């Protein structure tokens, strides 16, 4: 699907797993934000940007938007990934915050997941294990289940764009 592009920022591979799942489901291209160019964004109807959610900020989104806002299509979907339970995330506030900062409509989705500790360095592994215990998170839905609302929104937006 040439209409959509998934761009992500990931330090540990956690967000990358969600981005990869989305790109595979949509059969579209996937690019690490470090390697994205203006040419990658052109002729797309939709960009899906993902980064780790820290507080109420999606990592890397501000810099990405600042650099590429003139090259972005009319549709931008943003997802933040994290281990915090969905009901503890101020999704509406985050969405409103990004809509107020950007000149385009933005859909925001929070994707809760379970990181693969084996892929992290020792410091991150310990830090993440402690956070999981502190938050009482023992089970998260599978990635393909977690991304379904975002995928439905993408299909709806692309259908509207094709009308």
mmCIF file of C-alpha atoms in Angstrom:
data_model
loop_
_atom_site.group_PDB
_atom_site.id
_atom_site.type_symbol
_atom_site.label_atom_id
_atom_site.label_comp_id
_atom_site.label_asym_id
_atom_site.label_seq_id
_atom_site.Cartn_x
_atom_site.Cartn_y
_atom_site.Cartn_z
ATOM 1 C CA UNK A 1 0.000 0.000 0.000
ATOM 2 C CA UNK A 2 1.784 3.068 -1.282
ATOM 3 C CA UNK A 3 -0.829 5.351 0.260
ATOM 4 C CA UNK A 4 0.414 4.903 3.829
ATOM 5 C CA UNK A 5 3.812 5.036 5.510
ATOM 6 C CA UNK A 6 4.713 4.020 9.059
ATOM 7 C CA UNK A 7 7.481 6.100 10.659
ATOM 8 C CA UNK A 8 8.703 5.210 14.131
ATOM 9 C CA UNK A 9 11.226 6.137 16.792
ATOM 10 C CA UNK A 10 12.440 3.286 18.985
ATOM 11 C CA UNK A 11 15.392 2.987 21.336
ATOM 12 C CA UNK A 12 14.790 -0.549 22.587
ATOM 13 C CA UNK A 13 12.751 -2.167 19.822
ATOM 14 C CA UNK A 14 9.505 -1.899 21.820
ATOM 15 C CA UNK A 15 7.828 0.685 19.584
ATOM 16 C CA UNK A 16 9.417 -0.881 16.519
ATOM 17 C CA UNK A 17 7.433 -4.097 17.142
ATOM 18 C CA UNK A 18 4.146 -2.157 17.047
ATOM 19 C CA UNK A 19 5.243 -0.226 13.951
ATOM 20 C CA UNK A 20 6.214 -3.448 12.213
ATOM 21 C CA UNK A 21 2.873 -5.048 13.084
ATOM 22 C CA UNK A 22 1.010 -2.045 11.665
ATOM 23 C CA UNK A 23 3.114 -1.958 8.487
ATOM 24 C CA UNK A 24 2.652 -5.694 7.937
ATOM 25 C CA UNK A 25 -1.118 -5.497 8.446
ATOM 26 C CA UNK A 26 -1.383 -2.589 5.996
ATOM 27 C CA UNK A 27 1.227 -3.954 3.572
ATOM 28 C CA UNK A 28 2.975 -0.594 3.607
ATOM 29 C CA UNK A 29 6.488 0.725 4.021
ATOM 30 C CA UNK A 30 8.133 1.132 7.422
ATOM 31 C CA UNK A 31 10.945 3.632 8.111
ATOM 32 C CA UNK A 32 12.916 4.493 11.240
ATOM 33 C CA UNK A 33 12.553 8.251 11.831
ATOM 34 C CA UNK A 34 16.347 8.586 11.674
ATOM 35 C CA UNK A 35 16.281 7.624 7.989
ATOM 36 C CA UNK A 36 13.093 9.287 6.735
ATOM 37 C CA UNK A 37 13.378 11.889 3.983
ATOM 38 C CA UNK A 38 10.997 14.366 2.400
ATOM 39 C CA UNK A 39 10.824 12.100 -0.659
ATOM 40 C CA UNK A 40 9.554 9.250 1.556
ATOM 41 C CA UNK A 41 6.623 11.402 2.677
ATOM 42 C CA UNK A 42 5.587 12.748 -0.700
ATOM 43 C CA UNK A 43 2.671 11.216 -2.574
ATOM 44 C CA UNK A 44 1.362 9.536 0.610
ATOM 45 C CA UNK A 45 -2.190 10.036 1.766
ATOM 46 C CA UNK A 46 -1.450 9.048 5.341
ATOM 47 C CA UNK A 47 1.530 8.978 7.684
ATOM 48 C CA UNK A 48 1.439 6.881 10.842
ATOM 49 C CA UNK A 49 4.026 8.040 13.388
ATOM 50 C CA UNK A 50 4.893 6.026 16.489
ATOM 51 C CA UNK A 51 7.114 6.624 19.478
ATOM 52 C CA UNK A 52 7.322 5.668 23.129
ATOM 53 C CA UNK A 53 4.904 7.602 25.331
ATOM 54 C CA UNK A 54 6.621 9.402 28.193
ATOM 55 C CA UNK A 55 4.196 11.357 30.319
ATOM 56 C CA UNK A 56 2.001 13.014 27.724
ATOM 57 C CA UNK A 57 4.615 13.182 24.964
ATOM 58 C CA UNK A 58 5.377 10.825 22.110
ATOM 59 C CA UNK A 59 9.142 10.664 21.785
ATOM 60 C CA UNK A 60 10.510 12.194 18.613
ATOM 61 C CA UNK A 61 7.180 13.522 17.324
ATOM 62 C CA UNK A 62 7.938 17.187 17.966
ATOM 63 C CA UNK A 63 11.231 17.062 16.035
ATOM 64 C CA UNK A 64 9.669 14.979 13.243
ATOM 65 C CA UNK A 65 6.777 17.403 12.843
ATOM 66 C CA UNK A 66 9.033 20.463 12.981
ATOM 67 C CA UNK A 67 11.293 19.072 10.256
ATOM 68 C CA UNK A 68 8.677 17.598 7.928
ATOM 69 C CA UNK A 69 5.364 19.417 8.535
ATOM 70 C CA UNK A 70 5.408 21.011 5.070
ATOM 71 C CA UNK A 71 5.846 17.602 3.416
ATOM 72 C CA UNK A 72 3.179 15.769 5.409
ATOM 73 C CA UNK A 73 -0.135 14.776 3.809
ATOM 74 C CA UNK A 74 -3.445 15.936 5.254
ATOM 75 C CA UNK A 75 -3.728 12.858 7.486
ATOM 76 C CA UNK A 76 -1.471 11.995 10.408
ATOM 77 C CA UNK A 77 -2.086 9.201 12.878
ATOM 78 C CA UNK A 78 0.135 9.100 15.951
ATOM 79 C CA UNK A 79 0.603 6.241 18.352
ATOM 80 C CA UNK A 80 2.394 6.195 21.644
ATOM 81 C CA UNK A 81 3.584 2.895 23.045
ATOM 82 C CA UNK A 82 4.112 2.002 26.662
ATOM 83 C CA UNK A 83 3.638 -0.454 29.487
ATOM 84 C CA UNK A 84 1.208 1.655 31.521
ATOM 85 C CA UNK A 85 -2.353 0.363 31.525
ATOM 86 C CA UNK A 86 -4.524 2.049 28.928
ATOM 87 C CA UNK A 87 -7.006 3.372 31.487
ATOM 88 C CA UNK A 88 -4.190 5.267 33.222
ATOM 89 C CA UNK A 89 -3.237 7.215 30.083
ATOM 90 C CA UNK A 90 -4.888 10.596 29.388
ATOM 91 C CA UNK A 91 -5.598 9.737 25.753
ATOM 92 C CA UNK A 92 -8.086 12.563 25.116
ATOM 93 C CA UNK A 93 -5.736 15.164 26.620
ATOM 94 C CA UNK A 94 -2.794 13.936 24.582
ATOM 95 C CA UNK A 95 -4.845 13.966 21.377
ATOM 96 C CA UNK A 96 -6.095 17.494 22.104
ATOM 97 C CA UNK A 97 -2.579 18.674 22.941
ATOM 98 C CA UNK A 98 -1.234 17.483 19.574
ATOM 99 C CA UNK A 99 -4.210 18.817 17.642
ATOM 100 C CA UNK A 100 -3.624 22.249 19.180
ATOM 101 C CA UNK A 101 0.076 22.224 18.234
ATOM 102 C CA UNK A 102 -0.318 20.986 14.676
ATOM 103 C CA UNK A 103 -2.167 22.552 11.778
ATOM 104 C CA UNK A 104 -3.645 19.236 10.669
ATOM 105 C CA UNK A 105 -6.071 16.809 12.272
ATOM 106 C CA UNK A 106 -4.289 14.160 14.296
ATOM 107 C CA UNK A 107 -5.670 10.875 15.556
ATOM 108 C CA UNK A 108 -3.849 9.537 18.631
ATOM 109 C CA UNK A 109 -3.739 5.929 19.826
ATOM 110 C CA UNK A 110 -2.081 4.442 22.859
ATOM 111 C CA UNK A 111 -0.674 0.949 22.380
ATOM 112 C CA UNK A 112 0.062 -0.937 25.576
ATOM 113 C CA UNK A 113 2.449 -3.809 25.330
ATOM 114 C CA UNK A 114 4.893 -6.074 27.047
ATOM 115 C CA UNK A 115 8.517 -5.359 26.185
ATOM 116 C CA UNK A 116 10.931 -8.154 25.350
ATOM 117 C CA UNK A 117 13.356 -7.917 28.235
ATOM 118 C CA UNK A 118 15.811 -10.222 26.488
ATOM 119 C CA UNK A 119 16.368 -7.564 23.811
ATOM 120 C CA UNK A 120 17.347 -4.876 26.314
ATOM 121 C CA UNK A 121 20.663 -4.072 27.893
ATOM 122 C CA UNK A 122 20.999 -4.895 31.585
ATOM 123 C CA UNK A 123 20.217 -1.383 32.819
ATOM 124 C CA UNK A 124 17.013 -1.102 30.740
ATOM 125 C CA UNK A 125 16.019 -4.673 31.677
ATOM 126 C CA UNK A 126 16.238 -3.912 35.394
ATOM 127 C CA UNK A 127 14.510 -0.553 34.961
ATOM 128 C CA UNK A 128 11.667 -2.088 32.952
ATOM 129 C CA UNK A 129 11.244 -5.073 35.286
ATOM 130 C CA UNK A 130 10.894 -2.740 38.253
ATOM 131 C CA UNK A 131 8.386 -0.569 36.384
ATOM 132 C CA UNK A 132 6.302 -3.605 35.418
ATOM 133 C CA UNK A 133 6.208 -4.786 39.034
ATOM 134 C CA UNK A 134 5.393 -1.297 40.300
ATOM 135 C CA UNK A 135 2.557 -0.910 37.803
ATOM 136 C CA UNK A 136 1.249 -4.394 38.491
ATOM 137 C CA UNK A 137 1.307 -5.235 34.786
ATOM 138 C CA UNK A 138 1.415 -8.954 34.263
ATOM 139 C CA UNK A 139 -0.419 -9.457 30.969
ATOM 140 C CA UNK A 140 -0.907 -7.364 27.856
ATOM 141 C CA UNK A 141 -2.909 -8.154 24.756
ATOM 142 C CA UNK A 142 -1.027 -9.402 21.714
ATOM 143 C CA UNK A 143 0.249 -6.771 19.297
ATOM 144 C CA UNK A 144 -2.217 -7.724 16.547
ATOM 145 C CA UNK A 145 -5.102 -7.184 19.004
ATOM 146 C CA UNK A 146 -3.725 -3.913 20.348
ATOM 147 C CA UNK A 147 -3.323 -2.301 16.927
ATOM 148 C CA UNK A 148 -6.847 -3.136 15.657
ATOM 149 C CA UNK A 149 -8.481 0.241 16.532
ATOM 150 C CA UNK A 150 -5.635 2.072 14.781
ATOM 151 C CA UNK A 151 -5.922 -0.176 11.708
ATOM 152 C CA UNK A 152 -9.680 0.441 11.513
ATOM 153 C CA UNK A 153 -9.048 4.203 11.628
ATOM 154 C CA UNK A 154 -6.459 3.924 8.852
ATOM 155 C CA UNK A 155 -8.841 2.013 6.615
ATOM 156 C CA UNK A 156 -11.632 4.512 7.299
ATOM 157 C CA UNK A 157 -9.369 7.480 6.452
ATOM 158 C CA UNK A 158 -8.059 5.865 3.291
ATOM 159 C CA UNK A 159 -11.588 4.976 2.167
ATOM 160 C CA UNK A 160 -12.641 8.602 2.680
ATOM 161 C CA UNK A 161 -9.588 9.837 0.755
ATOM 162 C CA UNK A 162 -10.474 7.582 -2.195
ATOM 163 C CA UNK A 163 -14.051 8.856 -2.491
#
